[in-house]
Coordinates of C-alpha atoms and ligand atoms in Angstrom, one line a residue:
X12 CA 15.7 -0.1 4.9
X13 CA 17.2 -3.4 4.2
X14 CA 18.6 -6.3 6.2
X15 CA 22.0 -4.9 5.3
X16 CA 21.1 -1.6 6.9
X17 CA 19.8 -3.3 10.0
X18 CA 23.2 -5.0 10.2
X19 CA 25.0 -1.7 9.6
X20 CA 22.9 -0.1 12.4
X21 CA 23.9 -2.9 14.7
X22 CA 27.5 -2.5 13.7
X23 CA 27.4 1.2 14.3
X24 CA 25.7 0.8 17.7
X25 CA 28.3 -1.8 18.6
X26 CA 31.1 0.4 17.4
X27 CA 32.2 -2.1 14.7
X28 CA 32.2 0.5 12.0
X29 CA 35.0 3.1 11.9
X30 CA 33.6 6.6 12.6
X31 CA 34.4 7.8 9.1
X32 CA 32.5 4.9 7.3
X33 CA 29.3 6.2 5.8
X34 CA 26.6 3.6 4.9
X35 CA 25.1 3.8 1.4
X36 CA 21.8 5.7 1.9
X37 CA 20.6 7.8 4.7
X38 CA 17.8 7.1 7.2
X39 CA 14.9 9.2 8.1
X40 CA 16.1 9.4 11.8
X41 CA 14.1 6.6 13.5
X42 CA 15.2 6.1 17.1
X43 CA 15.1 2.3 16.9
X44 CA 15.9 1.7 13.2
X45 CA 18.1 4.8 12.5
X46 CA 18.7 4.0 8.9
X47 CA 15.1 3.2 8.0
X48 CA 13.5 5.3 5.3
X49 CA 15.1 8.3 3.7
X50 CA 15.3 12.0 4.5
X51 CA 15.4 15.2 2.4
X52 CA 12.1 14.8 0.6
X53 CA 8.4 14.1 1.3
X54 CA 6.4 11.8 -1.0
X55 CA 2.9 12.9 -1.7
X56 CA 1.6 10.1 -4.0
X57 CA 2.5 6.7 -5.4
X58 CA 0.9 5.6 -8.6
X59 CA 1.7 1.9 -9.3
X60 CA 0.9 0.1 -12.5
X61 CA 1.6 -3.5 -11.8
X62 CA 1.2 -6.5 -14.2
X63 CA 1.4 -9.9 -12.7
X64 CA 2.6 -11.9 -15.8
X65 CA 2.5 -15.2 -13.9
X66 CA 0.8 -15.7 -10.6
X67 CA 2.4 -19.2 -10.1
X68 CA 5.9 -17.9 -10.6
X69 CA 5.2 -14.5 -9.1
X70 CA 6.6 -12.5 -12.0
X71 CA 5.8 -8.9 -12.4
X72 CA 6.3 -5.9 -14.7
X73 CA 5.8 -2.5 -13.1
X74 CA 5.8 1.2 -13.6
X75 CA 6.0 3.2 -10.4
X76 CA 5.3 7.0 -10.6
X77 CA 6.2 8.9 -7.5
X78 CA 5.2 12.5 -6.8
X79 CA 7.7 13.9 -4.2
X80 CA 8.8 17.3 -2.9
X81 CA 12.4 17.8 -1.7
X82 CA 12.7 19.4 1.7
X83 CA 16.1 20.9 0.8
X84 CA 18.3 21.3 -2.2
X85 CA 19.9 17.9 -3.1
X86 CA 22.0 16.5 -6.0
X87 CA 20.7 13.0 -5.4
X88 CA 18.2 11.1 -3.3
X89 CA 17.5 7.6 -2.1
X90 CA 14.5 5.2 -2.2
X91 CA 14.2 1.8 -0.5
X92 CA 13.9 -1.0 -2.9
X93 CA 15.0 -4.7 -3.1
X94 CA 17.1 -5.9 -6.0
X95 CA 14.6 -6.2 -8.9
X96 CA 16.2 -5.3 -12.2
X97 CA 15.4 -1.7 -13.2
X98 CA 14.9 -0.8 -16.9
X99 CA 14.8 3.0 -16.6
X100 CA 14.3 6.0 -14.2
X101 CA 13.2 9.5 -15.2
X102 CA 12.9 12.6 -13.0
X103 CA 10.5 15.1 -14.6
X104 CA 10.8 13.1 -17.9
X105 CA 14.6 13.4 -18.0
X106 CA 16.6 10.1 -17.8
X107 CA 18.4 9.9 -14.4
X108 CA 21.5 8.0 -13.4
X109 CA 20.9 5.4 -10.7
X110 CA 22.8 3.1 -8.4
X111 CA 21.2 0.1 -6.8
X112 CA 23.0 -1.5 -3.9
X113 CA 21.7 -3.7 -1.0
X114 CA 18.2 -2.4 -1.0
X115 CA 19.0 1.2 -1.4
X116 CA 18.3 2.9 -4.8
X117 CA 20.2 6.1 -5.3
X118 CA 18.8 8.4 -8.0
X119 CA 20.9 11.2 -9.5
X120 CA 18.8 13.6 -11.7
X121 CA 20.3 15.6 -14.5
X122 CA 19.5 18.8 -12.5
X123 CA 19.8 19.0 -8.7
X124 CA 16.4 19.0 -7.0
X125 CA 15.3 22.3 -5.4
X126 CA 13.7 22.5 -2.0
X127 CA 9.9 22.8 -2.2
X128 CA 9.9 22.2 -6.0
X129 CA 7.8 19.0 -6.6
X130 CA 9.1 16.4 -9.1
X131 CA 7.7 13.3 -10.7
X132 CA 9.9 10.2 -10.7
X133 CA 9.1 7.2 -12.9
X134 CA 10.7 3.9 -12.4
X135 CA 10.2 1.0 -14.8
X136 CA 11.2 -2.5 -13.7
X137 CA 10.4 -6.2 -14.0
X138 CA 11.4 -9.4 -12.2
X139 CA 10.4 -11.9 -9.6
X140 CA 10.2 -10.3 -6.1
X141 CA 11.4 -12.3 -3.1
X142 CA 10.4 -11.9 0.5
X143 CA 12.5 -9.8 2.8
X144 CA 14.2 -12.3 5.1
X145 CA 15.6 -10.9 8.3
X146 CA 16.8 -13.0 11.3
X147 CA 15.4 -10.4 13.7
X148 CA 12.2 -9.4 12.0
X149 CA 11.2 -12.6 10.1
X150 CA 10.1 -13.1 6.6
X151 CA 8.1 -10.2 5.2
X152 CA 6.8 -8.5 2.0
X153 CA 6.1 -10.3 -1.3
X154 CA 5.1 -14.0 -0.7
X155 CA 3.9 -16.5 -3.3
X156 CA 2.1 -19.7 -2.4
X157 CA -0.1 -22.3 -4.0
X158 CA -3.2 -20.1 -3.8
X159 CA -1.6 -16.9 -5.2
X160 CA 0.4 -13.9 -3.9
X161 CA 0.2 -11.6 -0.9
X162 CA 2.2 -8.9 0.7
X163 CA 2.5 -8.5 4.5
X164 CA 5.1 -7.5 7.1
X165 CA 6.0 -5.0 9.8
X166 CA 8.0 -2.8 10.0
X167 CA 9.4 -3.6 6.5
X168 CA 7.4 -5.1 3.7
X169 CA 6.6 -3.0 0.6
X170 CA 10.2 -2.6 -0.5
X171 CA 10.2 -6.2 -1.5
X172 CA 8.4 -5.2 -4.7
X173 CA 8.1 -1.5 -5.0
X174 CA 10.6 1.5 -4.6
X175 CA 9.3 3.5 -1.7
X176 CA 10.3 5.7 1.3
X177 CA 9.9 3.0 3.8
X178 CA 9.0 4.7 7.1
X179 CA 5.7 5.6 8.7
X180 CA 6.8 9.2 9.0
X181 CA 6.6 9.7 5.2
X182 CA 2.9 8.9 4.5
X183 CA 1.4 9.3 1.0
X184 CA -1.7 8.6 -1.0
X185 CA -1.7 5.6 -3.4
X186 CA -3.4 4.5 -6.6
X187 CA -2.6 0.8 -7.4
X188 CA -3.6 -0.8 -10.7
X189 CA -3.0 -4.5 -10.8
X190 CA -3.4 -6.6 -14.0
X191 CA -3.8 -10.3 -13.4
X192 CA -4.6 -13.3 -15.6
X193 CA -8.2 -14.4 -15.5
X194 CA -9.8 -15.7 -13.2
X195 CA -7.6 -14.2 -10.5
X196 CA -8.8 -11.3 -8.4
X197 CA -6.4 -8.6 -7.2
X198 CA -7.1 -6.9 -3.9
X199 CA -5.4 -3.9 -2.3
X200 CA -6.1 -0.9 0.0
X201 CA -9.0 1.5 -0.1
X202 CA -11.7 1.8 -2.7
X203 CA -12.0 -0.3 -5.9
X204 CA -12.1 2.5 -8.6
X205 CA -12.6 0.2 -11.6
X206 CA -12.4 -3.4 -12.9
X207 CA -11.4 -3.5 -16.5
X208 CA -11.7 -6.7 -18.5
X209 CA -9.3 -7.5 -21.3
X210 CA -9.0 -10.7 -23.3
X211 CA -7.1 -12.9 -20.9
X212 CA -6.6 -10.5 -18.0
X213 CA -8.4 -8.1 -15.7
X214 CA -7.1 -4.8 -14.3
X215 CA -8.2 -3.9 -10.7
X216 CA -7.5 -0.3 -9.8
X217 CA -7.5 0.6 -6.1
X218 CA -7.3 4.0 -4.5
X219 CA -6.1 4.9 -1.0
X220 CA -7.1 8.6 -0.8
X221 CA -5.9 9.2 2.8
X222 CA -2.2 9.2 3.6
X223 CA -0.8 5.7 4.4
X224 CA 2.4 4.4 5.9
X225 CA 4.3 2.1 3.6
X226 CA 4.1 -1.0 5.8
X227 CA 0.3 -0.8 5.7
X228 CA 0.2 -1.5 2.0
X229 CA -1.6 -4.7 1.3
X230 CA -1.8 -6.5 -2.1
X231 CA -3.1 -10.0 -2.8
X232 CA -3.8 -12.0 -5.9
X233 CA -6.0 -15.1 -5.6
X234 CA -9.3 -16.7 -6.2
X235 CA -11.4 -14.6 -3.9
X236 CA -15.1 -14.1 -3.2
X237 CA -16.4 -10.7 -2.2
X238 CA -18.5 -10.5 1.0
X239 CA -20.0 -7.0 1.4
X240 CA -21.3 -5.3 4.6
X241 CA -22.4 -1.8 5.4
X242 CA -21.0 0.1 8.4
X243 CA -22.2 3.3 10.2
X244 CA -23.0 6.2 7.9
X245 CA -23.1 3.8 4.9
X246 CA -19.4 3.0 5.2
X247 CA -18.7 0.3 2.5
X248 CA -17.1 -2.8 4.0
X249 CA -15.7 -5.1 1.2
X250 CA -14.2 -8.4 2.5
X251 CA -12.2 -10.8 0.3
X252 CA -12.2 -14.4 1.3
X253 CA -10.7 -17.5 -0.4
X254 CA -13.7 -18.8 -2.3
X255 CA -13.9 -22.3 -0.7
X256 CA -13.9 -20.7 2.8
X257 CA -16.1 -17.7 2.1
X258 CA -19.3 -19.0 3.9
X259 CA -17.5 -20.0 7.1
X260 CA -15.4 -16.8 7.1
X261 CA -18.4 -14.5 6.6
X262 CA -19.7 -15.7 10.0
X263 CA -16.4 -14.8 11.8
X264 CA -16.5 -11.3 10.4
X265 CA -20.3 -10.6 10.8
X266 CA -19.9 -8.2 13.7
X267 CA -17.6 -5.8 11.9
X268 CA -20.3 -3.2 11.4
X269 CA -21.2 -3.2 15.1
X270 CA -17.5 -3.0 16.0
X271 CA -17.0 0.0 13.8
X272 CA -20.0 1.7 15.4
X273 CA -18.7 0.9 18.9
X274 CA -15.2 2.1 18.2
X275 CA -16.4 5.2 16.4
X276 CA -18.3 6.1 19.6
X277 CA -15.2 5.6 21.8
X278 CA -12.4 6.8 19.5
X279 CA -14.2 9.2 17.1
X280 CA -15.2 8.8 13.4
X281 CA -13.7 5.9 11.4
X282 CA -10.9 7.5 9.6
X283 CA -11.1 6.1 6.0
X284 CA -13.4 5.9 3.0
X285 CA -13.9 2.2 3.2
X286 CA -13.1 -0.9 5.3
X287 CA -12.9 -4.6 4.8
X288 CA -10.9 -7.7 5.6
X289 CA -8.7 -9.9 3.4
X290 CA -8.1 -13.6 4.4
X291 CA -5.0 -15.3 2.9
X292 CA -5.0 -19.1 3.0
X293 CA -1.2 -19.6 2.9
X294 CA -0.5 -22.4 5.5
X295 CA 2.9 -20.7 6.2
X296 CA 1.2 -17.4 7.1
X297 CA 0.6 -17.1 10.9
X298 CA -0.5 -13.6 11.8
X299 CA -2.8 -10.7 11.1
X300 CA -1.9 -7.2 10.1
X301 CA -3.8 -3.9 10.3
X302 CA -3.2 -3.0 6.6
X303 CA -4.9 0.3 6.0
X304 CA -8.6 0.1 5.4
X305 CA -8.4 -3.6 4.7
X306 CA -7.0 -5.8 7.5
X307 CA -5.1 -8.9 6.4
X308 CA -5.6 -12.2 8.2
X309 CA -4.0 -15.6 7.8
X310 CA -6.5 -18.5 8.1
X311 CA -4.3 -19.8 11.0
X312 CA -4.8 -16.7 13.2
X313 CA -8.5 -17.1 12.8
X314 CA -8.4 -20.5 14.4
X315 CA -8.6 -19.1 17.9
X316 CA -9.7 -15.9 19.6
X317 CA -11.3 -15.0 16.3
X318 CA -13.5 -12.1 17.3
X319 CA -10.8 -10.3 19.3
X320 CA -8.3 -10.6 16.4
X321 CA -10.8 -8.9 14.1
X322 CA -11.5 -6.2 16.8
X323 CA -7.7 -5.7 17.3
X324 CA -6.9 -5.1 13.6
X325 CA -10.0 -2.9 13.2
X326 CA -8.9 -0.7 16.2
X327 CA -5.5 -0.2 14.6
X328 CA -7.3 1.7 11.8
X329 CA -7.5 4.6 14.4
X330 CA -4.3 3.7 16.3
X331 CA -1.5 2.7 14.1
X332 CA -2.9 3.5 10.7
X333 CA -4.5 7.0 10.9
X334 CA -2.2 7.9 13.9
X335 CA 1.1 6.2 13.2
X336 CA 4.3 5.9 15.3
X337 CA 6.8 8.7 15.0
X338 CA 9.6 6.2 15.6
X339 CA 9.3 2.4 15.9
X340 CA 10.2 2.7 19.6
X341 CA 6.7 4.1 20.0
X342 CA 5.1 0.8 19.0
X343 CA 3.1 0.5 22.2
X344 CA 1.0 3.4 20.8
X345 CA -0.1 0.9 18.2
X346 CA -0.1 -2.5 20.0
X347 CA -1.1 -1.4 23.5
X348 CA -4.0 0.6 22.1
X349 CA -5.2 -2.3 19.8
X350 CA -4.9 -4.7 22.7
X351 CA -6.9 -2.4 25.0
X352 CA -9.5 -2.1 22.2
X353 CA -10.0 -5.8 22.6
X354 CA -10.6 -5.3 26.3
X355 CA -13.2 -2.6 25.5
X356 CA -15.0 -4.9 23.0
X357 CA -15.1 -7.7 25.6
X358 CA -16.4 -5.3 28.3
X359 CA -19.1 -4.1 25.8
X360 CA -20.2 -7.5 24.6
X361 CA -19.6 -9.7 27.7
X362 CA -19.5 -7.4 30.6
X363 CA -17.2 -6.4 33.4
X364 CA -16.3 -9.9 34.7
X365 CA -15.1 -11.0 31.2
X366 CA -13.1 -7.8 31.0
X367 CA -11.4 -8.4 34.4
X368 CA -10.6 -12.0 33.5
X369 CA -8.9 -10.8 30.3
X370 CA -7.0 -8.0 32.2
X371 CA -5.7 -10.7 34.6
X372 CA -4.3 -12.7 31.7
X373 CA -2.6 -9.5 30.3
X374 CA -1.2 -8.8 33.7
X375 CA 0.4 -12.3 33.8
X376 CA 2.2 -11.7 30.5
X377 CA 3.3 -8.3 31.6
X378 CA 4.8 -9.6 34.9
X379 CA 6.5 -12.6 33.2
X380 CA 8.5 -10.4 30.8
X381 CA 11.4 -7.9 31.3
X382 CA 10.5 -6.1 28.1
X383 CA 9.5 -2.5 28.8
X384 CA 6.7 -1.3 26.5
X385 CA 8.2 2.2 26.4
X386 CA 11.6 1.1 25.4
X387 CA 11.6 -2.0 23.2
X388 CA 14.5 -3.1 21.0
X389 CA 14.3 -4.3 17.4
X390 CA 14.1 -7.9 18.8
X391 CA 11.3 -7.1 21.3
X392 CA 9.3 -4.8 19.0
X393 CA 6.4 -7.2 18.9
X394 CA 6.9 -8.9 22.3
X395 CA 3.7 -9.8 24.3
X396 CA 4.6 -7.3 27.0
X397 CA 4.5 -4.4 24.5
X398 CA 0.9 -5.3 23.8
X399 CA -0.3 -6.4 27.2
X400 CA 1.6 -4.0 29.6
X401 CA 0.8 -1.3 27.0
X402 CA -2.9 -2.1 27.3
X403 CA -2.6 -2.2 31.2
X404 CA -1.0 1.3 30.9
X405 CA -4.2 2.5 29.3
X406 CA -6.3 0.8 31.9
X407 CA -4.3 2.5 34.6
X408 CA -4.9 5.8 32.9
X409 CA -8.6 5.1 32.6
X410 CA -8.9 4.4 36.4
X411 CA -6.8 7.5 37.2
X412 CA -8.8 10.0 35.1
X413 CA -12.3 8.3 34.9
X414 CA -14.2 7.0 31.9
X415 CA -15.3 10.4 30.6
X416 CA -11.9 12.0 30.5
X417 CA -10.3 8.7 29.3
X418 CA -12.4 8.5 26.2
X419 CA -12.1 12.2 25.6
X420 CA -8.3 11.7 25.7
X421 CA -8.5 8.9 23.1
X422 CA -10.8 10.9 20.8
X423 CA -8.7 14.1 21.1
X424 CA -5.6 12.0 20.3
X425 CA -7.2 10.3 17.3
X426 CA -8.4 13.7 16.0
X427 CA -5.3 15.8 16.6
X428 CA -2.8 13.3 15.0
X429 CA -5.2 12.0 12.3
X430 CA -3.3 10.9 9.1
X431 CA -0.1 11.9 10.9
X432 CA 2.4 10.6 13.5
X433 CA 2.7 10.7 17.3
X434 CA 5.5 9.9 19.8
X435 CA 4.9 8.6 23.3
X436 CA 5.7 12.0 24.7
X437 CA 2.9 13.5 22.4
X438 CA 0.3 11.1 23.9
X439 CA 1.4 11.8 27.5
X440 CA 1.3 15.6 27.0
X441 CA -2.1 15.3 25.4
X442 CA -3.4 13.2 28.2
X443 CA -2.2 15.7 30.8
X444 CA -3.7 18.6 28.8
X445 CA -7.1 17.0 28.4
X446 CA -7.3 15.8 32.0
X447 CA -5.6 18.7 33.6
X448 CA -3.8 16.1 35.8
X449 CA -0.1 15.3 36.2
X450 CA 0.4 11.9 34.7
X451 CA 4.1 11.6 34.1
X452 CA 4.6 9.3 37.1
X453 CA 1.8 6.9 36.0
X454 CA 3.2 6.6 32.5
X455 CA 6.7 6.2 33.8
X456 CA 6.0 3.2 36.1
X457 CA 3.8 1.4 33.6
X458 CA 5.9 2.0 30.5
X459 CA 9.4 2.1 31.9
X460 CA 9.4 0.9 35.5
X461 CA 11.6 -2.2 36.1
X462 CA 8.8 -3.7 38.2
X463 CA 5.2 -3.9 37.0
X464 CA 3.0 -2.1 39.6
X465 CA 1.0 -4.5 41.8
X466 CA -2.4 -5.8 40.5
X467 CA -4.3 -3.8 43.1
X468 CA -3.1 -0.6 41.3
X469 CA -5.5 -1.4 38.5
X470 CA -8.2 -3.1 40.5
X471 CA -7.0 -6.6 40.0
X472 CA -6.1 -9.1 42.8
Ligands
LIG8 ZN1 -1.6 -5.2 16.5

């Protein structure tokens, strides 16, 4: 889904397109970004072979192998991909015709695809990726800076440098081999399968063996030091820090094993084979992102509220990554949950008074905004109210059902929708099922009510 498609979506909503005009490409059916992703197939696996020929210039050569299964008979299909020059595309080893326009890649195989018959698509390309620049969603995706390269962005990011079905509803496994000039280190999601030394280059091969949404792909090339920790049940925690900052950063992240143990108790088992954090020292980078199994942080975001940012991104591994949104409109299921996980960590480490103080701050944000966490627009997707009023919604639920049922609801939700997607209605139905209580009214006032309930409703005054 490209900026052009965002614009088309707005034009369609605003009635600026004639009814007969069909955009190039077809969305997966997201409620908020109706043209995001693509329908008619399901990707099982992406195998990326990426060579960074110049880190300074950000030049790449790539071979992307995609295993996908059509969900219906189709003569052609679409992938999301920015405008890098493509050398060739094959479908089951047969050359395919393709058209590449405004971020949508149409592929026409020699034979129509048959429903439920898997195919292998191989795309060879090279070039210099650019960030995706969107006035509503900011700059995202492939970024180069003096220290190297990284990829970050939500809801769109990966299409800046790889062809992909860019929506959380089509999750897939990944193997990503990155060849970089020495002495650079290449970091991505999951487990490092191998490090192969060549004369002037090194190939780092990473595997994400659990299904992953496209925006959760991380990739960085830089001069990194590895800081290893061990989590519960011998979970490997591999952190990559810019070498000059490694000592200072290792102190900020030292509680990660305890955090994983704490959240595993509250939310159920940690969902992936490995964890770790990646810190990128680009001075223009100002946020953190819950990239799957390896959270990505800017050095800027670690300047303040350090431990809660680390806790927030870790909690997303359960809520956001393992259980992902069905549509982007459900974003409070990610951000409200991760914000409330901060509240839980504060309560656990500093006690009830600290928790109440933090909840009061969240309440102030919630009451100073007209954004409804249950119904954000593209512009307000990451508004503070989505996070803070979303978190207060969970606190209201906790007070209503009691601690025992509340954490049972969270654990059941994490388990039932593991590696999958959930909508707000799924969570409400599950909360009612587990608690045996009618909760529609509670969710309605907290997620969609024009007025935030009074502070006394959640024990604040
Ligand atoms: Zn978040």
